[in-house]
CSV table of C-alpha atoms in Angstrom, one decimal:
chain,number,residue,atom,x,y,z
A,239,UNK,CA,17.2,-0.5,-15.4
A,240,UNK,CA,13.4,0.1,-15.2
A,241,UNK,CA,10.7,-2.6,-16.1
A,242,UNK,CA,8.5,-1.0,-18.4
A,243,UNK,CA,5.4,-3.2,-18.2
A,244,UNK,CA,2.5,-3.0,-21.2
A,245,UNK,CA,1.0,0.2,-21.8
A,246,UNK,CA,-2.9,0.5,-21.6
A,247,UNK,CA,-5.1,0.5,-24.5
A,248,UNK,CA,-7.2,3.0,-25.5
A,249,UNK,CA,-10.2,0.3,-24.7
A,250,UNK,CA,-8.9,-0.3,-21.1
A,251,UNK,CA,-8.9,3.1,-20.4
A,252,UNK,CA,-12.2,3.6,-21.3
A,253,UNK,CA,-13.7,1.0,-18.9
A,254,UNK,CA,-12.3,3.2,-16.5
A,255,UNK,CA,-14.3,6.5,-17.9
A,256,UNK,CA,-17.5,4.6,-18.8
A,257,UNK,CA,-18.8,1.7,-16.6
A,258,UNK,CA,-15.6,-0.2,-15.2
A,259,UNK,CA,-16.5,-3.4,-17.5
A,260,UNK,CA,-14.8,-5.9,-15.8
A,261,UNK,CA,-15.1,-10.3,-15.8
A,262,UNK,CA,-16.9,-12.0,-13.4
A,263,UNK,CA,-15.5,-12.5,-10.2
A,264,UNK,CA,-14.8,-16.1,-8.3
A,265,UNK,CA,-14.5,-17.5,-5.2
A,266,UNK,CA,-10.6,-17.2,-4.8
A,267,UNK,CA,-7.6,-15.2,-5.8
A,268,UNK,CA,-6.0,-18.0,-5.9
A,269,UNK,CA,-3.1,-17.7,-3.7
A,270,UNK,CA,-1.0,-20.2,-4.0
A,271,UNK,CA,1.4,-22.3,-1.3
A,272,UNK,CA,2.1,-25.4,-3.2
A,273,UNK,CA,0.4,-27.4,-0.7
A,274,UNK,CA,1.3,-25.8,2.5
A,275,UNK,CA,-2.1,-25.6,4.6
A,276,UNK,CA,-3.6,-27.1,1.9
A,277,UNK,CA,-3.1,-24.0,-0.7
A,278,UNK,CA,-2.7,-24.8,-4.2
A,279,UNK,CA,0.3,-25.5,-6.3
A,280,UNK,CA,2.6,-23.0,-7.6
A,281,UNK,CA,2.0,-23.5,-11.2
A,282,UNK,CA,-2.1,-22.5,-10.7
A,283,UNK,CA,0.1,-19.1,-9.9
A,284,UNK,CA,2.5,-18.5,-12.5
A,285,UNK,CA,5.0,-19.5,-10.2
A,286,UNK,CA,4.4,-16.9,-8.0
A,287,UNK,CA,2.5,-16.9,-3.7
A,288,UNK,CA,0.6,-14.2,-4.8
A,289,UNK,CA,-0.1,-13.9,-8.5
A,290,UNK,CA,0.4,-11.2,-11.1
A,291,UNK,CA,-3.0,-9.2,-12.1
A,292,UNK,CA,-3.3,-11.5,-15.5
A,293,UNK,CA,-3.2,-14.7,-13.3
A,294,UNK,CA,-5.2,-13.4,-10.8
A,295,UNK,CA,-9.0,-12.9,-10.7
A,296,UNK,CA,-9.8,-11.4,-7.3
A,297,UNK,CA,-8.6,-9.7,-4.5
A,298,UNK,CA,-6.4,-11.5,-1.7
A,299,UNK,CA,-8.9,-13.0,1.3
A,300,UNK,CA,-8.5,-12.5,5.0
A,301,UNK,CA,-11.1,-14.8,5.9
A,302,UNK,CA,-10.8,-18.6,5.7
A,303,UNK,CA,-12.5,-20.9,3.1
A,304,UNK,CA,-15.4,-22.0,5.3
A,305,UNK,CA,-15.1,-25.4,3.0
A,306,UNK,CA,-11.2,-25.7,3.2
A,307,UNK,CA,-10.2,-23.7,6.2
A,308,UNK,CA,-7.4,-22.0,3.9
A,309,UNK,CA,-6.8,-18.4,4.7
A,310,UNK,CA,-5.3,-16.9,1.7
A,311,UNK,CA,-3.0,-13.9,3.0
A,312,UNK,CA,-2.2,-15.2,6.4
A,313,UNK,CA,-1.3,-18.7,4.8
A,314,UNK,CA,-0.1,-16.5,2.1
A,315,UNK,CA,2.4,-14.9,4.0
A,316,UNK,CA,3.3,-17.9,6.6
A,317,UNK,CA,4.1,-19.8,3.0
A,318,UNK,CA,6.2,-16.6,1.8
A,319,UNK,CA,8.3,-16.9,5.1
A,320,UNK,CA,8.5,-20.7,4.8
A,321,UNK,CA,10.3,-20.6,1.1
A,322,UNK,CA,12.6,-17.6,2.0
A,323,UNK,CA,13.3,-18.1,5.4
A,324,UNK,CA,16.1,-16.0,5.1
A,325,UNK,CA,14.3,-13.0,4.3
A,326,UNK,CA,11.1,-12.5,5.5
A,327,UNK,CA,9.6,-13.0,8.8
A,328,UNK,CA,5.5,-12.6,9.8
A,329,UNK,CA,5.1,-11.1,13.1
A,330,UNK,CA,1.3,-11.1,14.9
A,331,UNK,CA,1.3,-7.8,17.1
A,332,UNK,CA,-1.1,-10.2,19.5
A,333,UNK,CA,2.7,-11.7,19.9
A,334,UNK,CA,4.3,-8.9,21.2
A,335,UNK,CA,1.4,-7.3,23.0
A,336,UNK,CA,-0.7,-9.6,24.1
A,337,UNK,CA,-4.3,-10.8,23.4
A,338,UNK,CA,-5.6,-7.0,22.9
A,339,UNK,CA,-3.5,-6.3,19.9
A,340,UNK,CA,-6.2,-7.6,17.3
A,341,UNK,CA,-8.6,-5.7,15.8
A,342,UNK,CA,-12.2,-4.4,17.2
A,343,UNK,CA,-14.0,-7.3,15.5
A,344,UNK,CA,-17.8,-7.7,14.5
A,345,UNK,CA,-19.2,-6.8,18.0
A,346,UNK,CA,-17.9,-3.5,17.9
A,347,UNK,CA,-16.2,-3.3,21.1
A,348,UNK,CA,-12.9,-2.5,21.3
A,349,UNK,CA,-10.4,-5.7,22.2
A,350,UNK,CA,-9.5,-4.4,25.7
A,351,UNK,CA,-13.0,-3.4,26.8
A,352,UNK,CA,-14.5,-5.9,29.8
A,353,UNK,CA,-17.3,-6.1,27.3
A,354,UNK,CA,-15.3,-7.5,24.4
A,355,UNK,CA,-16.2,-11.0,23.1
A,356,UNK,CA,-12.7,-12.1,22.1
A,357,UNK,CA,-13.7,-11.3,17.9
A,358,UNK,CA,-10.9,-9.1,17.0
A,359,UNK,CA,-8.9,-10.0,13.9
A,360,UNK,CA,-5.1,-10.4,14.2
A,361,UNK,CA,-2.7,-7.7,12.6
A,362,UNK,CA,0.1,-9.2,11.1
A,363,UNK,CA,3.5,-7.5,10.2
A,364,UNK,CA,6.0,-9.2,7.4
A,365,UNK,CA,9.4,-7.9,8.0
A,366,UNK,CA,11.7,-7.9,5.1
A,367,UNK,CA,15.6,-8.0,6.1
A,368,UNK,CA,18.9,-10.6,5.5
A,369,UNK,CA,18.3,-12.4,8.8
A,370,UNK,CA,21.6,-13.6,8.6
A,371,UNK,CA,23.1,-9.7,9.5
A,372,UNK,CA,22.1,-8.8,12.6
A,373,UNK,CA,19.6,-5.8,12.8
A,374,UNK,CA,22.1,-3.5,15.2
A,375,UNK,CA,22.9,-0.6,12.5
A,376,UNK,CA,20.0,-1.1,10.1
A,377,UNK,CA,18.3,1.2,8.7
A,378,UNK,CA,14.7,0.4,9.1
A,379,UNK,CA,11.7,1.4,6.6
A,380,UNK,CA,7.7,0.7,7.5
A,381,UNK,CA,4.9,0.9,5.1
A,382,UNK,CA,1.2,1.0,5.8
A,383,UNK,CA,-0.7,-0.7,3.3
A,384,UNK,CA,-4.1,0.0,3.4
A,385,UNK,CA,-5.4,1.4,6.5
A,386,UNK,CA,-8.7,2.4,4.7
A,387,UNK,CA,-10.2,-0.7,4.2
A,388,UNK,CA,-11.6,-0.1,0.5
A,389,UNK,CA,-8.3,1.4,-0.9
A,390,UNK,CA,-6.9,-2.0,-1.3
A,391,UNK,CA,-3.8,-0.9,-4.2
A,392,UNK,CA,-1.4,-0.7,-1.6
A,393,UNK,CA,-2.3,-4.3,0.0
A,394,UNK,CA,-2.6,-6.1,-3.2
A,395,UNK,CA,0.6,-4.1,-4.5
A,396,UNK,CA,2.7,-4.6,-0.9
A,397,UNK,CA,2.0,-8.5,-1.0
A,398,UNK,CA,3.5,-8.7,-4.8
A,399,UNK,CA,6.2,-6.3,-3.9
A,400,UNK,CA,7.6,-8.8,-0.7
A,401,UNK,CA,7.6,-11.7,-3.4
A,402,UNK,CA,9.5,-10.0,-5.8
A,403,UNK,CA,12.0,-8.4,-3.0
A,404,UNK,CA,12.6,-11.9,-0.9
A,405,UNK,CA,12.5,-13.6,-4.7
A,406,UNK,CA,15.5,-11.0,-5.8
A,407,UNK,CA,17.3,-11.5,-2.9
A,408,UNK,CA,17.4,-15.2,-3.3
A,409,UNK,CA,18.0,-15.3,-6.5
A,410,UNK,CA,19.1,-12.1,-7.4
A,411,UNK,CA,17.7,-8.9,-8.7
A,412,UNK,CA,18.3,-5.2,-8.4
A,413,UNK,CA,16.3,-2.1,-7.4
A,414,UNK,CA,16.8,1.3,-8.6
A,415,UNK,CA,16.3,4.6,-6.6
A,416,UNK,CA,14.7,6.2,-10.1
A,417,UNK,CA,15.0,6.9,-13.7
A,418,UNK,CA,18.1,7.8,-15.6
A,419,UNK,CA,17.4,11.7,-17.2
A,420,UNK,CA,14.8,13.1,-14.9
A,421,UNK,CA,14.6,16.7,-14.2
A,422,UNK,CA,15.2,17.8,-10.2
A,423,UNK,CA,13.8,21.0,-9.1
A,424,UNK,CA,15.8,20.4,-5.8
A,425,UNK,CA,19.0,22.5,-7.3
A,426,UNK,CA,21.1,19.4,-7.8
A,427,UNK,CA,21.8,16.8,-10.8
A,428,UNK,CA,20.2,13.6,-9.1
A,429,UNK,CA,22.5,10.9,-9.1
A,430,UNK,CA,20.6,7.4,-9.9
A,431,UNK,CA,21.7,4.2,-7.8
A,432,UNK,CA,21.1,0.7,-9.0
A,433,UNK,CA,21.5,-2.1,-5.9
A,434,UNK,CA,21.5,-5.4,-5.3
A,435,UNK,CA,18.0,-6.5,-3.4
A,436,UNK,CA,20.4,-9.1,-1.1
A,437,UNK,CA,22.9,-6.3,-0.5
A,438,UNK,CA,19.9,-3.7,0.4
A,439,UNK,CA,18.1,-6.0,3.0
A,440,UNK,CA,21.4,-6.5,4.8
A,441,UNK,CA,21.7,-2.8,5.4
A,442,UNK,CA,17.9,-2.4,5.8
A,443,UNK,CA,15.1,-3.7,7.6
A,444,UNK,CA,11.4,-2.9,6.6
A,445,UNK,CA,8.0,-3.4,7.9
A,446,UNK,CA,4.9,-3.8,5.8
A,447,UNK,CA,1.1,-3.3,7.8
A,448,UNK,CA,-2.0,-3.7,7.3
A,449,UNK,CA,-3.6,-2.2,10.5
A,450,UNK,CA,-7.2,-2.0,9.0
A,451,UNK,CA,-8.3,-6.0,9.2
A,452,UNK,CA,-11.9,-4.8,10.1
A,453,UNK,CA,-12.8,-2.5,7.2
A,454,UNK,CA,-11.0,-5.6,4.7
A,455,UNK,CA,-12.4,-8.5,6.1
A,456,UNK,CA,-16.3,-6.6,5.8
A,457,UNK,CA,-15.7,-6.9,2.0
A,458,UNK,CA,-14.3,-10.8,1.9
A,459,UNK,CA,-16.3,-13.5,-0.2
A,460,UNK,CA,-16.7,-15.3,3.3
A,461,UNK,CA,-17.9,-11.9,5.5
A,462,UNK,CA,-20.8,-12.7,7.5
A,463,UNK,CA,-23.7,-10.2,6.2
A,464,UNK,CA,-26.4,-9.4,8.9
A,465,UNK,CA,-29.8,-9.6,7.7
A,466,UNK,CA,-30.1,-10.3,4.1
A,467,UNK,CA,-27.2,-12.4,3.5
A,468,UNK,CA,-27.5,-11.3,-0.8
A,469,UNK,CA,-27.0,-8.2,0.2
A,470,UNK,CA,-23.8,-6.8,-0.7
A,471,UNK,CA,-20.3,-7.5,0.7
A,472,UNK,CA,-18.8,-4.0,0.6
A,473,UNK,CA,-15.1,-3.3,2.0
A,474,UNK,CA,-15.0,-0.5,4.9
A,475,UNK,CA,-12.9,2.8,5.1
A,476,UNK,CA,-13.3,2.5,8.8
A,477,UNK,CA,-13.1,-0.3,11.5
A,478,UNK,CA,-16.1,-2.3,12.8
A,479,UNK,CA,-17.4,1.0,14.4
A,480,UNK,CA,-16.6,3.3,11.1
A,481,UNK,CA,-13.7,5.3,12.9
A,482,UNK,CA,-11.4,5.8,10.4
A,483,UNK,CA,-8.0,4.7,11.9
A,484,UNK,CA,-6.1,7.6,9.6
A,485,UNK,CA,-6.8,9.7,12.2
A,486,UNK,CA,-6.2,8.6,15.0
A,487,UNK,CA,-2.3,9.3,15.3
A,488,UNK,CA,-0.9,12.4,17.7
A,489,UNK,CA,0.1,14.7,15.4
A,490,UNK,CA,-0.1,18.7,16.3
A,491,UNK,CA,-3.5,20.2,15.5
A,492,UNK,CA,-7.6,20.7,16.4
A,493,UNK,CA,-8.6,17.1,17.6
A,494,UNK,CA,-11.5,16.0,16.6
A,495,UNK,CA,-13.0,14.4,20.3
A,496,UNK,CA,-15.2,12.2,18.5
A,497,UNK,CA,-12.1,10.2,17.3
A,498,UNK,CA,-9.6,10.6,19.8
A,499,UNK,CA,-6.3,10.1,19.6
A,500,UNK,CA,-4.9,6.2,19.7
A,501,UNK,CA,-8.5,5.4,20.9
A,502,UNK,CA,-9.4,2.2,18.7
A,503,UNK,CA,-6.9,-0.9,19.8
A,504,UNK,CA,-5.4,-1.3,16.3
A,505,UNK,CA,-4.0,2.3,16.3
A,506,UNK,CA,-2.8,1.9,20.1
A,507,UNK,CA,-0.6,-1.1,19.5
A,508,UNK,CA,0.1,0.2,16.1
A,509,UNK,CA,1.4,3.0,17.2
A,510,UNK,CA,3.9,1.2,19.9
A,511,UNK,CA,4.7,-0.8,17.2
A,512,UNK,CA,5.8,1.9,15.0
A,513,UNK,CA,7.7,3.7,17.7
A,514,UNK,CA,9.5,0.2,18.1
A,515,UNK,CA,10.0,0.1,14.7
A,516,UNK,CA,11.6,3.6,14.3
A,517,UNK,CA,13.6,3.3,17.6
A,518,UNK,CA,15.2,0.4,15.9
A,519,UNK,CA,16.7,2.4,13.4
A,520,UNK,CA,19.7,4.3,12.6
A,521,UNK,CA,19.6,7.1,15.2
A,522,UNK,CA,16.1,5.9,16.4
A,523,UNK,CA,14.6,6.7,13.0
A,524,UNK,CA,13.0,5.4,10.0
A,525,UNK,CA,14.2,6.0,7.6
A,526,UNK,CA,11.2,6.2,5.3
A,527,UNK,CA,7.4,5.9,6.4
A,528,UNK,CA,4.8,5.6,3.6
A,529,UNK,CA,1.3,5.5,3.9
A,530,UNK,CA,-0.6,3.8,0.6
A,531,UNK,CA,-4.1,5.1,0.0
A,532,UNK,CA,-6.7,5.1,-2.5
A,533,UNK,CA,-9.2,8.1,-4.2
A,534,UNK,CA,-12.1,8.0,-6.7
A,535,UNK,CA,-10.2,9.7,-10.1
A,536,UNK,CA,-7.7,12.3,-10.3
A,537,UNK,CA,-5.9,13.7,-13.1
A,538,UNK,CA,-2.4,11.7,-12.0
A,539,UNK,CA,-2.5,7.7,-11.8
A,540,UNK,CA,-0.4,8.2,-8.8
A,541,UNK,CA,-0.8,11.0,-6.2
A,542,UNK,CA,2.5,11.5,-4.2
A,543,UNK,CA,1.8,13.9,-1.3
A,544,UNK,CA,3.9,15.6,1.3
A,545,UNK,CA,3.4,14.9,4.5
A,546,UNK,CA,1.6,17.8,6.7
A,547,UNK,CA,4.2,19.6,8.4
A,548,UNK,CA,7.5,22.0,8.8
A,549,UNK,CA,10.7,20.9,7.5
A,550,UNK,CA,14.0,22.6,7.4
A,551,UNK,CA,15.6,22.9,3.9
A,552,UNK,CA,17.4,19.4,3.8
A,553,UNK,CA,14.3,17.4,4.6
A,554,UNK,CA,12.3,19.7,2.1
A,555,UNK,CA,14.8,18.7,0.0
A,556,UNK,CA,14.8,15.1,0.4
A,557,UNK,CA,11.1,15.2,0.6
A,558,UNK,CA,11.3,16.8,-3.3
A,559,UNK,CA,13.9,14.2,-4.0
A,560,UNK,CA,11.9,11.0,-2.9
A,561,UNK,CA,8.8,12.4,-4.7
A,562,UNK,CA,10.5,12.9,-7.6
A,563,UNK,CA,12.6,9.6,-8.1
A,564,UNK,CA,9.4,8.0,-7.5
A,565,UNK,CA,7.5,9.6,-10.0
A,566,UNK,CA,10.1,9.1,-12.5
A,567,UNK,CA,10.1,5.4,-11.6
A,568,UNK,CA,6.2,5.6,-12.0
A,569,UNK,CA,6.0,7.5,-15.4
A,570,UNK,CA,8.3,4.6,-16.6
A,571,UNK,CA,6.5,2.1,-15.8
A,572,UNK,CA,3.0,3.1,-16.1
A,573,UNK,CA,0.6,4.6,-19.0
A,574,UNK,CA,3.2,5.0,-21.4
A,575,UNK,CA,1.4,7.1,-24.2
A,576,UNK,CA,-1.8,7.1,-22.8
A,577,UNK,CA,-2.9,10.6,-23.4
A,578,UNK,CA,-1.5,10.9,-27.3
A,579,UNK,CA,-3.4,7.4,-27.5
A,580,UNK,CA,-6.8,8.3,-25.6
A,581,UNK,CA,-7.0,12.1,-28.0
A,582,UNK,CA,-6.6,9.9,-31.0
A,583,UNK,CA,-8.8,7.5,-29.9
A,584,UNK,CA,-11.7,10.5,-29.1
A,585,UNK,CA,-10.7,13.4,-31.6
A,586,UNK,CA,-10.0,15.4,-28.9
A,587,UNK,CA,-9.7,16.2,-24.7
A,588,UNK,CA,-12.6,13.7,-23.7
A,589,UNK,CA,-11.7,12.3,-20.6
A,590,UNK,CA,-9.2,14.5,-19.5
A,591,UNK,CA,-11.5,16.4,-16.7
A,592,UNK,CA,-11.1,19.8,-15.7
A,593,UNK,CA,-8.5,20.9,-13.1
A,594,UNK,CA,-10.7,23.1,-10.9
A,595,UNK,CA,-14.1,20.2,-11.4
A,596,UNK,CA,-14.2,17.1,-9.0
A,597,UNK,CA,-15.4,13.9,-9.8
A,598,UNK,CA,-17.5,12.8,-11.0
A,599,UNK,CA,-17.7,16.1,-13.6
A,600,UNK,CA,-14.2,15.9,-14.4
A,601,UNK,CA,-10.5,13.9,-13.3
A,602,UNK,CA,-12.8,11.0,-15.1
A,603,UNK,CA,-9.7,9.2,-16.6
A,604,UNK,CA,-5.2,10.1,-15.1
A,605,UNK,CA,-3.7,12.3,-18.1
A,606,UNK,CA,-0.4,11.5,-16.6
A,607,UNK,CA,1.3,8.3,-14.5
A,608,UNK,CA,1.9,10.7,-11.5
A,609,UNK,CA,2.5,14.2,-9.9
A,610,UNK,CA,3.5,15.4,-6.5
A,611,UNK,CA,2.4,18.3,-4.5
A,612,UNK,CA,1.2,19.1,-0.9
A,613,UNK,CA,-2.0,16.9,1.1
A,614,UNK,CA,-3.8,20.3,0.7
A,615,UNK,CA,-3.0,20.8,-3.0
A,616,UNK,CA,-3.7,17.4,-4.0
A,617,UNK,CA,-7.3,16.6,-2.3
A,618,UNK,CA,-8.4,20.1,-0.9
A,619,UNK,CA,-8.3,19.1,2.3
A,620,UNK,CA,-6.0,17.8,5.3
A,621,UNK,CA,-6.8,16.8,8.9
A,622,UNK,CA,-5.0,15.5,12.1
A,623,UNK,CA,-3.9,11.9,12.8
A,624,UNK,CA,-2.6,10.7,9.4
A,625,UNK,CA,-0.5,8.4,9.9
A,626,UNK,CA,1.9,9.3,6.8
A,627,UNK,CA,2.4,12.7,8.7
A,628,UNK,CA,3.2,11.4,11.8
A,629,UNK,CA,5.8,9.3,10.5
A,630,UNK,CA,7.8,11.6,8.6
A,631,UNK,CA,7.0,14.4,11.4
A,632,UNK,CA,8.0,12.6,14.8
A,633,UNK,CA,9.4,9.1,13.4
A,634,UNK,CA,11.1,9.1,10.2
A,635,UNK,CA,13.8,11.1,8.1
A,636,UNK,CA,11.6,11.2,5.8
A,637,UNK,CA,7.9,10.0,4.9
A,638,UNK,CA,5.3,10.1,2.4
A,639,UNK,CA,1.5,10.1,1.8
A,640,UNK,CA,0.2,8.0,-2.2
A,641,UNK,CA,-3.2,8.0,-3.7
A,642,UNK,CA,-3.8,5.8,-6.5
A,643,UNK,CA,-6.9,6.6,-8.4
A,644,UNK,CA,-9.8,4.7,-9.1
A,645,UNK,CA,-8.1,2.4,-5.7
A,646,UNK,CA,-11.5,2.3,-4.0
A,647,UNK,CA,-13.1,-1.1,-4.0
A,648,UNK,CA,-17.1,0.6,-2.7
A,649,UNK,CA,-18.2,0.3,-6.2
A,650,UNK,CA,-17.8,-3.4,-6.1
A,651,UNK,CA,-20.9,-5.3,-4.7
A,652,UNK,CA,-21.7,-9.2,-3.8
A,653,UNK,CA,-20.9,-9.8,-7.9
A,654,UNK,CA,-17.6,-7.9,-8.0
A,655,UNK,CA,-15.4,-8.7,-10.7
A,656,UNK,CA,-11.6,-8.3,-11.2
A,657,UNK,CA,-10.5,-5.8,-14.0
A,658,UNK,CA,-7.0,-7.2,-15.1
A,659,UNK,CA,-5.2,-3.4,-16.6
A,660,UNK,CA,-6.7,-1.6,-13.1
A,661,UNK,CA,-5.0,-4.0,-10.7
A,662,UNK,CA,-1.8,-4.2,-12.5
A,663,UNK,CA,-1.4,-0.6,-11.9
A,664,UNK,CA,-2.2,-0.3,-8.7
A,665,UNK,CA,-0.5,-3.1,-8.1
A,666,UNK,CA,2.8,-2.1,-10.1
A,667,UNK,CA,2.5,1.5,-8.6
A,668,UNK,CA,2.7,0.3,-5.3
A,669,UNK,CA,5.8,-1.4,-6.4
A,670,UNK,CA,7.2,1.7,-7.9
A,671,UNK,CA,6.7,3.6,-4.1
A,672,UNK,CA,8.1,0.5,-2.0
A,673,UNK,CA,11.2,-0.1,-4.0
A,674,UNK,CA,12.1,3.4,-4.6
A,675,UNK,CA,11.6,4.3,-0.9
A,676,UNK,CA,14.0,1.1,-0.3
A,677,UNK,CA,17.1,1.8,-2.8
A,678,UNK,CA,16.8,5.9,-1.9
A,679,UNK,CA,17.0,4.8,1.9
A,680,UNK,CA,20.5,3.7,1.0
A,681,UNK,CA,22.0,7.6,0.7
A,682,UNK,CA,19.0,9.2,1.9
A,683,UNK,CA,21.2,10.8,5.0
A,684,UNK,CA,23.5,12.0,2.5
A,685,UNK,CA,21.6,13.6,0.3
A,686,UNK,CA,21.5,17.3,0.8
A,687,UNK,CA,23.8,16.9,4.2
């Protein structure tokens, strides 16, 4: 029912603690499209568009080889829609709304300024659905990826988690909506639902987005770097102008004026899009909004947060429900034995952090795959315009805020390397939170009703 993939040693798990060891890095992922804009063949890939961490050495591109002119994710995805045609469709919000729907770009003006220079990066959407079935009576699910530029988990882990959905539904494959034998604290026995991937994206349609192209494309191998060009290459939280598009949604609350609401282009067409998205829907809903992000350590692998917010009872109780099945997924699938195995390995708690000390002092190394709690109780803090909360608050019938720890690439400079145990988890947790969301989606509306 659940792939169990290879636990972590003891020694991975102390590059994590002590100095991140990791390989040297190279020029390319690769990314591979079997010739398709000139993109290498399958094989290079294990098969696979977009490889698994072991095959892998680096994170996906934005920018194009200046000596090829091949752009690994947008050729990436364009290849993914070509072989499953299907399945998956890539959508450029410039498409639907026009030359301003891009991002701020390098100059730092925003795209529909008189003063813009045209530099704004496009957005892309890949919409995952039968295409075949029309989309009248769909459920409809959106995920954003990695709106904090550095956090990249949830972009490397969405692009693995299309392949493997539009490679299932071709070929066939099932999803689960969690783990045989979990415990529920939401008063009832959870019943577990195993689904066909084609027989989901007939009844569903979901949206994966990466809204933050600016703060990803500042860390690319092929990033222009004013002044010193050795100096380092370092992915961005915020846009070209450091506003941190996480809060920039209309959610209820103190607004901070220096970052005003649906101010920065890729948040105002991101936001129609979203609306068009949940109006879409079943009852002009999502059904599930997630927003993937990354934090330094914490004492969970995986962070899964409630959204800010008041629910009534049934959505509390699907709220617990989602959280749950996705942790049980998650403590499946990751660190299996890792805190019995780290003690051994130390003679006793090193590592483990203290609950009430923040990083760097303690948290140093997850004593557990995941955990789920409130925003507030997870980070200390909470704010206005996460996206997360405004989907589950005025979009979605439910929605949900991750952290993955240690899913901050700022450590990495111009010499970055790729660190083969760290991706696969952040990669295979982002897995664990897309194709949960996706097979609970299925009786989310019953559930609790």
């Amino acid at each position: 029912m659940v792939r169990r993939t290879p636990r972590l040693s003891v020694a991975a798990v102390l590059v994590f603690s002590i100095v991140m060891l990791v390989a040297p890095g190279a020029s390319a992922t690769p990314v591979c499209t079997d010739g398709y804009m000139g993109g290498p063949p399958l094989d290079l890939c294990g098969g696979r568009i977009f490889p698994e961490a072991e095959t892998a050495f680096e994170y996906v591109q934005y920018l194009p080889d200046p000596a090829t002119g091949f752009r690994e994710y947008q050729h990436g995805i364009e290849y993914l829609a070509q072989k499953y045609p299907r399945w998956v469709e890539v959508i450029k919000l410039s498409d639907l709304y026009g030359d301003d729907a891009v991002s701020m770009g390098p100059d730092r003006i925003r795209s529909y300024e008189a003063e813009d220079t045209g530099d704004g990066y496009d957005i892309f959407a890949i919409k995952l659905t039968d295409r075949e079935v029309p989309d009248a009576g769909k459920e409809t699910l959106l995920f954003s990826l990695s709106v904090h530029g550095d956090e990249i988990g949830g972009r490397e882990g969405g692009l693995r988690a299309m392949e493997d959905l539009a490679m299932a539904a071709e070929d066939g494959g099932t999803i689960v909506d969690g783990a045989e034998g979990y415990e529920s604290t939401t008063g009832s026995e959870p019943e577990i639902n195993e689904y066909e991937v084609a027989d989901v994206l007939a009844n569903e349609a979901v949206y994966f987005i990466d809204f933050n192209i600016d703060g990803w494309v500042k860390g690319d191998h092929f990033a222009p770097v004013p002044g010193d060009p050795a100096s380092a290459r370092l992915y961005s939280r915020g846009n070209y102008a450091n506003t941190d598009l996480n809060r920039q949604m209309p959610t209820v609350g103190s607004i901070n004026t220096s970052r005003n609401p649906l101010e920065e282009s890729e948040m105002l067409y991101g936001h129609r899009f979203m609306h068009e998205v949940a109006a879409a829907g079943v009852g002009g809903q999502i059904a599930y909004g997630a927003d993937i992000h990354g934090e330094s350590a914490s004492r969970a692998f995986i962070d899964i947060m409630y959204p800010a917010g008041q629910f009534d009872s049934v959505k509390h109780r699907r709220l617990m429900s989602i959280a749950e099945r996705t942790k049980s997924i998650v403590d499946e699938t990751l660190y299996d034995g890792l805190v019995n195995a780290l003690e051994e390995e130390t003679g006793g708690d090193a590592g483990e952090g203290i609950e009430d000390l923040g990083f760097p002092v303690a948290n140093t190394v997850p004593t557990k795959p995941a955990r789920w709690g409130t925003v507030w109780d997870t980070l200390g803090y909470t704010d206005t315009g996460f996206i997360g909360d405004y989907m589950a608050t005025e979009l979605g019938v439910t929605g949900m805020d991750y952290e993955m720890a240690f899913n901050h690439a700022d450590y990495r400079a111009h010499t970055r390397g790729w660190n083969y145990f760290l991706q696969e988890n952040m990669i295979n947790g982002s897995r664990a939170i897309i194709k949960t969301a996706m097979a609970y989606a299925m009786t989310e509306r019953q559930d609790f009703a």
